[in-house]
Amino acid sequence: MVLPGVYAPQEDTALLAGALSDESLPAGAAVLDVGTGTGALALAAALRGGRVTAVDVSWRAVCAARLNAARAGLRVRVRHGNLFTPVRGESFDLVLANPPYVPAPAGGRRPRGAARAWDAGHDGRMVLDRICREAPGLLRPGGVLLLVQSALSDPARTEGLLREAGLKAAVTRRRRIAFGPVVRGRERWLRQRGLLSLAEYEEELVVVRAELPV
């Protein structure tokens, strides 16, 4: 179920779900899904026996995730809040993150409404940098962060920041997709900034996997 104004599962969700399926997830593992949207990834983790907490800054998304968990008969703790604020003091075996990552022309303004699911500042890293700073502190030894983002928002910086925090980080999945409506709407601006070349007519999505050594 996708409520109006809630980010619907798309190619980035599917790419992250594939990365989740690659992980060894023992029953009872503590899982955090940040920016849960409809709760699709949270439900996928719960189906594998994880003890799942899902967080979203949108009340509509919180309602959608709760409804979808109830309809699926799965136990998912859904919390409203900004990124990791609702789970301060907790730790997790796996953190899933599908944050906003599309560079936005009006980068100095905080996005509002549905745009909070994709607009991420002038360089696309308004939320990514915060995840790189804060997520390592939530991982248990051997814990894993799986994060999906666009190549437009500098995956190499994500890898570098996570390594600086003591994690082993690498891009583990890639997928090229046709421009969606958001990228199409700002294609000219992205080309002017050099984030897209004149020969590019697809966007590359990547999953960054980062692990805290035991």
mmCIF file of C-alpha atoms in Angstrom:
data_model
loop_
_atom_site.group_PDB
_atom_site.id
_atom_site.type_symbol
_atom_site.label_atom_id
_atom_site.label_comp_id
_atom_site.label_asym_id
_atom_site.label_seq_id
_atom_site.Cartn_x
_atom_site.Cartn_y
_atom_site.Cartn_z
ATOM 1 C CA MET A 1 0.000 0.000 0.000
ATOM 2 C CA VAL A 2 1.382 3.394 -1.035
ATOM 3 C CA LEU A 3 -0.289 6.401 0.561
ATOM 4 C CA PRO A 4 -0.320 9.749 -1.286
ATOM 5 C CA GLY A 5 2.938 11.600 -0.729
ATOM 6 C CA VAL A 6 4.885 8.469 0.283
ATOM 7 C CA TYR A 7 7.854 7.339 -1.793
ATOM 8 C CA ALA A 8 6.839 4.235 -3.718
ATOM 9 C CA PRO A 9 9.315 1.330 -4.018
ATOM 10 C CA GLN A 10 11.388 1.822 -7.169
ATOM 11 C CA GLU A 11 14.642 0.626 -8.731
ATOM 12 C CA ASP A 12 16.720 1.813 -5.773
ATOM 13 C CA THR A 13 14.495 -0.161 -3.401
ATOM 14 C CA ALA A 14 14.902 -3.281 -5.545
ATOM 15 C CA LEU A 15 18.686 -2.831 -5.709
ATOM 16 C CA LEU A 16 18.924 -2.527 -1.937
ATOM 17 C CA ALA A 17 16.593 -5.504 -1.479
ATOM 18 C CA GLY A 18 18.974 -7.555 -3.615
ATOM 19 C CA ALA A 19 21.885 -6.543 -1.405
ATOM 20 C CA LEU A 20 19.827 -7.467 1.664
ATOM 21 C CA SER A 21 19.207 -10.932 0.222
ATOM 22 C CA ASP A 22 22.984 -11.438 -0.007
ATOM 23 C CA GLU A 23 23.469 -10.870 3.713
ATOM 24 C CA SER A 24 23.548 -13.636 6.277
ATOM 25 C CA LEU A 25 20.792 -12.568 8.649
ATOM 26 C CA PRO A 26 20.332 -14.853 11.654
ATOM 27 C CA ALA A 27 16.934 -15.067 13.306
ATOM 28 C CA GLY A 28 16.558 -12.324 15.864
ATOM 29 C CA ALA A 29 19.118 -10.008 14.296
ATOM 30 C CA ALA A 30 18.457 -6.361 15.126
ATOM 31 C CA VAL A 31 17.729 -4.480 11.901
ATOM 32 C CA LEU A 32 17.163 -0.766 11.354
ATOM 33 C CA ASP A 33 15.517 0.540 8.173
ATOM 34 C CA VAL A 34 16.075 4.305 7.873
ATOM 35 C CA GLY A 35 13.811 6.216 5.502
ATOM 36 C CA THR A 36 11.473 3.264 5.348
ATOM 37 C CA GLY A 37 8.791 4.806 3.117
ATOM 38 C CA THR A 38 6.173 2.113 2.602
ATOM 39 C CA GLY A 39 8.194 -0.294 4.743
ATOM 40 C CA ALA A 40 9.134 -2.583 1.838
ATOM 41 C CA LEU A 41 12.680 -3.257 3.047
ATOM 42 C CA ALA A 42 11.632 -3.496 6.674
ATOM 43 C CA LEU A 43 9.124 -6.196 5.726
ATOM 44 C CA ALA A 44 11.754 -8.060 3.698
ATOM 45 C CA ALA A 45 14.026 -8.122 6.746
ATOM 46 C CA ALA A 46 11.178 -9.163 9.046
ATOM 47 C CA LEU A 47 10.313 -12.058 6.720
ATOM 48 C CA ARG A 48 13.819 -13.360 7.341
ATOM 49 C CA GLY A 49 13.340 -13.327 11.087
ATOM 50 C CA GLY A 50 14.913 -9.991 11.915
ATOM 51 C CA ARG A 51 13.762 -7.820 14.810
ATOM 52 C CA VAL A 52 13.095 -4.750 12.708
ATOM 53 C CA THR A 53 12.801 -1.081 13.572
ATOM 54 C CA ALA A 54 11.733 1.263 10.768
ATOM 55 C CA VAL A 55 12.090 5.045 10.887
ATOM 56 C CA ASP A 56 10.806 7.828 8.650
ATOM 57 C CA VAL A 57 10.511 11.589 8.971
ATOM 58 C CA SER A 58 7.131 11.508 7.191
ATOM 59 C CA TRP A 59 4.062 10.713 9.272
ATOM 60 C CA ARG A 60 2.359 9.404 6.138
ATOM 61 C CA ALA A 61 5.233 6.989 5.588
ATOM 62 C CA VAL A 62 5.018 5.853 9.218
ATOM 63 C CA CYS A 63 1.308 5.143 8.754
ATOM 64 C CA ALA A 64 1.946 3.326 5.464
ATOM 65 C CA ALA A 65 4.674 1.149 6.976
ATOM 66 C CA ARG A 66 2.509 0.270 9.964
ATOM 67 C CA LEU A 67 -0.434 -0.612 7.719
ATOM 68 C CA ASN A 68 1.715 -2.749 5.427
ATOM 69 C CA ALA A 69 3.274 -4.596 8.351
ATOM 70 C CA ALA A 70 -0.157 -5.297 9.802
ATOM 71 C CA ARG A 71 -1.500 -6.497 6.455
ATOM 72 C CA ALA A 72 1.501 -8.828 6.097
ATOM 73 C CA GLY A 73 1.151 -10.118 9.650
ATOM 74 C CA LEU A 74 4.718 -9.069 10.486
ATOM 75 C CA ARG A 75 6.047 -7.395 13.612
ATOM 76 C CA VAL A 76 7.874 -4.192 12.739
ATOM 77 C CA ARG A 77 8.466 -1.368 15.199
ATOM 78 C CA VAL A 78 7.833 1.837 13.243
ATOM 79 C CA ARG A 79 8.993 5.172 14.636
ATOM 80 C CA HIS A 80 8.582 8.753 13.451
ATOM 81 C CA GLY A 81 11.681 10.903 13.452
ATOM 82 C CA ASN A 82 14.679 12.333 11.663
ATOM 83 C CA LEU A 83 17.133 9.556 10.741
ATOM 84 C CA PHE A 84 18.646 8.034 13.885
ATOM 85 C CA THR A 85 17.048 10.307 16.490
ATOM 86 C CA PRO A 86 14.321 7.782 17.505
ATOM 87 C CA VAL A 87 16.899 5.008 18.139
ATOM 88 C CA ARG A 88 19.561 6.876 20.098
ATOM 89 C CA GLY A 89 21.352 4.511 22.488
ATOM 90 C CA GLU A 90 20.418 1.380 20.513
ATOM 91 C CA SER A 91 22.660 -0.804 18.366
ATOM 92 C CA PHE A 92 21.993 -2.977 15.332
ATOM 93 C CA ASP A 93 23.373 -5.895 13.378
ATOM 94 C CA LEU A 94 22.187 -4.407 10.092
ATOM 95 C CA VAL A 95 21.265 -0.883 9.034
ATOM 96 C CA LEU A 96 19.448 -0.288 5.732
ATOM 97 C CA ALA A 97 19.346 3.203 4.263
ATOM 98 C CA ASN A 98 17.641 4.553 1.158
ATOM 99 C CA PRO A 99 18.077 8.277 1.816
ATOM 100 C CA PRO A 100 17.392 11.244 -0.457
ATOM 101 C CA TYR A 101 20.386 11.569 -2.792
ATOM 102 C CA VAL A 102 19.415 13.627 -5.851
ATOM 103 C CA PRO A 103 21.233 16.979 -6.177
ATOM 104 C CA ALA A 104 18.763 19.859 -6.151
ATOM 105 C CA PRO A 105 19.097 23.324 -7.737
ATOM 106 C CA ALA A 106 17.604 24.976 -4.659
ATOM 107 C CA GLY A 107 20.200 23.251 -2.519
ATOM 108 C CA GLY A 108 20.192 25.818 0.262
ATOM 109 C CA ARG A 109 16.551 25.199 1.185
ATOM 110 C CA ARG A 110 15.281 22.264 3.185
ATOM 111 C CA PRO A 111 12.948 20.157 1.007
ATOM 112 C CA ARG A 112 9.308 19.964 1.963
ATOM 113 C CA GLY A 113 6.552 17.412 1.461
ATOM 114 C CA ALA A 114 7.184 14.471 -0.828
ATOM 115 C CA ALA A 115 10.441 16.047 -2.081
ATOM 116 C CA ARG A 116 12.044 15.087 1.236
ATOM 117 C CA ALA A 117 12.319 11.580 -0.213
ATOM 118 C CA TRP A 118 14.684 12.631 -3.019
ATOM 119 C CA ASP A 119 15.989 16.226 -2.799
ATOM 120 C CA ALA A 120 19.336 16.259 -0.992
ATOM 121 C CA GLY A 121 20.960 19.644 -1.325
ATOM 122 C CA HIS A 122 23.205 21.129 -3.991
ATOM 123 C CA ASP A 123 25.595 18.149 -4.025
ATOM 124 C CA GLY A 124 23.098 15.426 -3.103
ATOM 125 C CA ARG A 125 24.813 14.763 0.216
ATOM 126 C CA MET A 126 22.631 16.618 2.716
ATOM 127 C CA VAL A 127 21.603 13.320 4.324
ATOM 128 C CA LEU A 128 24.346 11.000 3.042
ATOM 129 C CA ASP A 129 27.084 12.786 4.975
ATOM 130 C CA ARG A 130 25.075 12.588 8.171
ATOM 131 C CA ILE A 131 24.525 8.856 7.688
ATOM 132 C CA CYS A 132 28.250 8.362 7.152
ATOM 133 C CA ARG A 133 28.966 10.224 10.392
ATOM 134 C CA GLU A 134 26.306 8.656 12.589
ATOM 135 C CA ALA A 135 25.585 5.134 11.318
ATOM 136 C CA PRO A 136 28.938 3.622 12.421
ATOM 137 C CA GLY A 137 28.050 4.390 16.039
ATOM 138 C CA LEU A 138 24.890 2.302 15.785
ATOM 139 C CA LEU A 139 26.547 -0.861 14.471
ATOM 140 C CA ARG A 140 27.451 -3.801 16.662
ATOM 141 C CA PRO A 141 30.836 -5.481 16.052
ATOM 142 C CA GLY A 142 30.480 -7.282 12.727
ATOM 143 C CA GLY A 143 27.439 -5.142 11.917
ATOM 144 C CA VAL A 144 26.719 -4.016 8.367
ATOM 145 C CA LEU A 145 25.400 -0.828 6.767
ATOM 146 C CA LEU A 146 23.764 -1.163 3.337
ATOM 147 C CA LEU A 147 23.159 2.170 1.663
ATOM 148 C CA VAL A 148 21.810 2.934 -1.815
ATOM 149 C CA GLN A 149 22.578 6.161 -3.644
ATOM 150 C CA SER A 150 23.102 7.661 -7.079
ATOM 151 C CA ALA A 151 26.462 8.079 -8.788
ATOM 152 C CA LEU A 152 25.396 11.743 -9.060
ATOM 153 C CA SER A 153 26.057 12.141 -5.317
ATOM 154 C CA ASP A 154 29.635 10.831 -5.147
ATOM 155 C CA PRO A 155 29.740 7.208 -3.902
ATOM 156 C CA ALA A 156 33.521 7.504 -3.534
ATOM 157 C CA ARG A 157 33.003 10.119 -0.823
ATOM 158 C CA THR A 158 30.591 7.776 0.949
ATOM 159 C CA GLU A 159 33.164 4.977 0.877
ATOM 160 C CA GLY A 160 35.895 7.326 2.088
ATOM 161 C CA LEU A 161 33.918 8.712 5.014
ATOM 162 C CA LEU A 162 32.880 5.250 6.169
ATOM 163 C CA ARG A 163 36.471 4.013 5.989
ATOM 164 C CA GLU A 164 37.597 7.020 8.001
ATOM 165 C CA ALA A 165 35.081 5.915 10.640
ATOM 166 C CA GLY A 166 36.802 2.514 10.840
ATOM 167 C CA LEU A 167 34.477 0.489 8.591
ATOM 168 C CA LYS A 168 35.364 -1.691 5.624
ATOM 169 C CA ALA A 169 33.413 -0.138 2.768
ATOM 170 C CA ALA A 170 32.938 -0.899 -0.919
ATOM 171 C CA VAL A 171 30.368 -0.632 -3.688
ATOM 172 C CA THR A 172 28.846 -4.097 -4.059
ATOM 173 C CA ARG A 173 26.004 -3.549 -6.526
ATOM 174 C CA ARG A 174 25.438 -1.256 -9.502
ATOM 175 C CA ARG A 175 22.503 -0.708 -11.820
ATOM 176 C CA ARG A 176 21.945 1.753 -14.654
ATOM 177 C CA ILE A 177 18.382 2.986 -15.070
ATOM 178 C CA ALA A 178 16.534 5.379 -17.346
ATOM 179 C CA PHE A 179 16.134 8.875 -15.940
ATOM 180 C CA GLY A 180 13.133 9.117 -13.660
ATOM 181 C CA PRO A 181 10.898 12.201 -13.506
ATOM 182 C CA VAL A 182 13.044 13.958 -10.868
ATOM 183 C CA VAL A 183 16.310 13.658 -12.821
ATOM 184 C CA ARG A 184 14.577 14.433 -16.123
ATOM 185 C CA GLY A 185 13.175 17.615 -14.615
ATOM 186 C CA ARG A 186 16.663 18.887 -13.709
ATOM 187 C CA GLU A 187 18.676 17.200 -16.474
ATOM 188 C CA ARG A 188 19.873 20.483 -17.999
ATOM 189 C CA TRP A 189 21.058 21.769 -14.617
ATOM 190 C CA LEU A 190 22.875 18.493 -13.877
ATOM 191 C CA ARG A 191 24.668 18.687 -17.226
ATOM 192 C CA GLN A 192 25.620 22.313 -16.638
ATOM 193 C CA ARG A 193 27.181 21.307 -13.328
ATOM 194 C CA GLY A 194 29.106 18.469 -14.972
ATOM 195 C CA LEU A 195 27.310 15.801 -12.961
ATOM 196 C CA LEU A 196 25.990 14.327 -16.213
ATOM 197 C CA SER A 197 27.975 14.241 -19.426
ATOM 198 C CA LEU A 198 26.378 15.019 -22.774
ATOM 199 C CA ALA A 199 26.635 11.317 -23.635
ATOM 200 C CA GLU A 200 24.830 10.068 -20.514
ATOM 201 C CA TYR A 201 21.152 9.222 -20.722
ATOM 202 C CA GLU A 202 20.990 6.815 -17.796
ATOM 203 C CA GLU A 203 21.526 7.205 -14.073
ATOM 204 C CA GLU A 204 23.729 4.770 -12.186
ATOM 205 C CA LEU A 205 22.575 3.541 -8.785
ATOM 206 C CA VAL A 206 24.970 1.837 -6.378
ATOM 207 C CA VAL A 207 24.831 0.010 -3.071
ATOM 208 C CA VAL A 208 27.625 0.776 -0.631
ATOM 209 C CA ARG A 209 28.252 -1.990 1.909
ATOM 210 C CA ALA A 210 30.157 -1.075 5.058
ATOM 211 C CA GLU A 211 31.058 -3.465 7.856
ATOM 212 C CA LEU A 212 32.330 -2.745 11.362
ATOM 213 C CA PRO A 213 35.176 -5.169 12.097
ATOM 214 C CA VAL A 214 34.722 -7.543 15.025
#
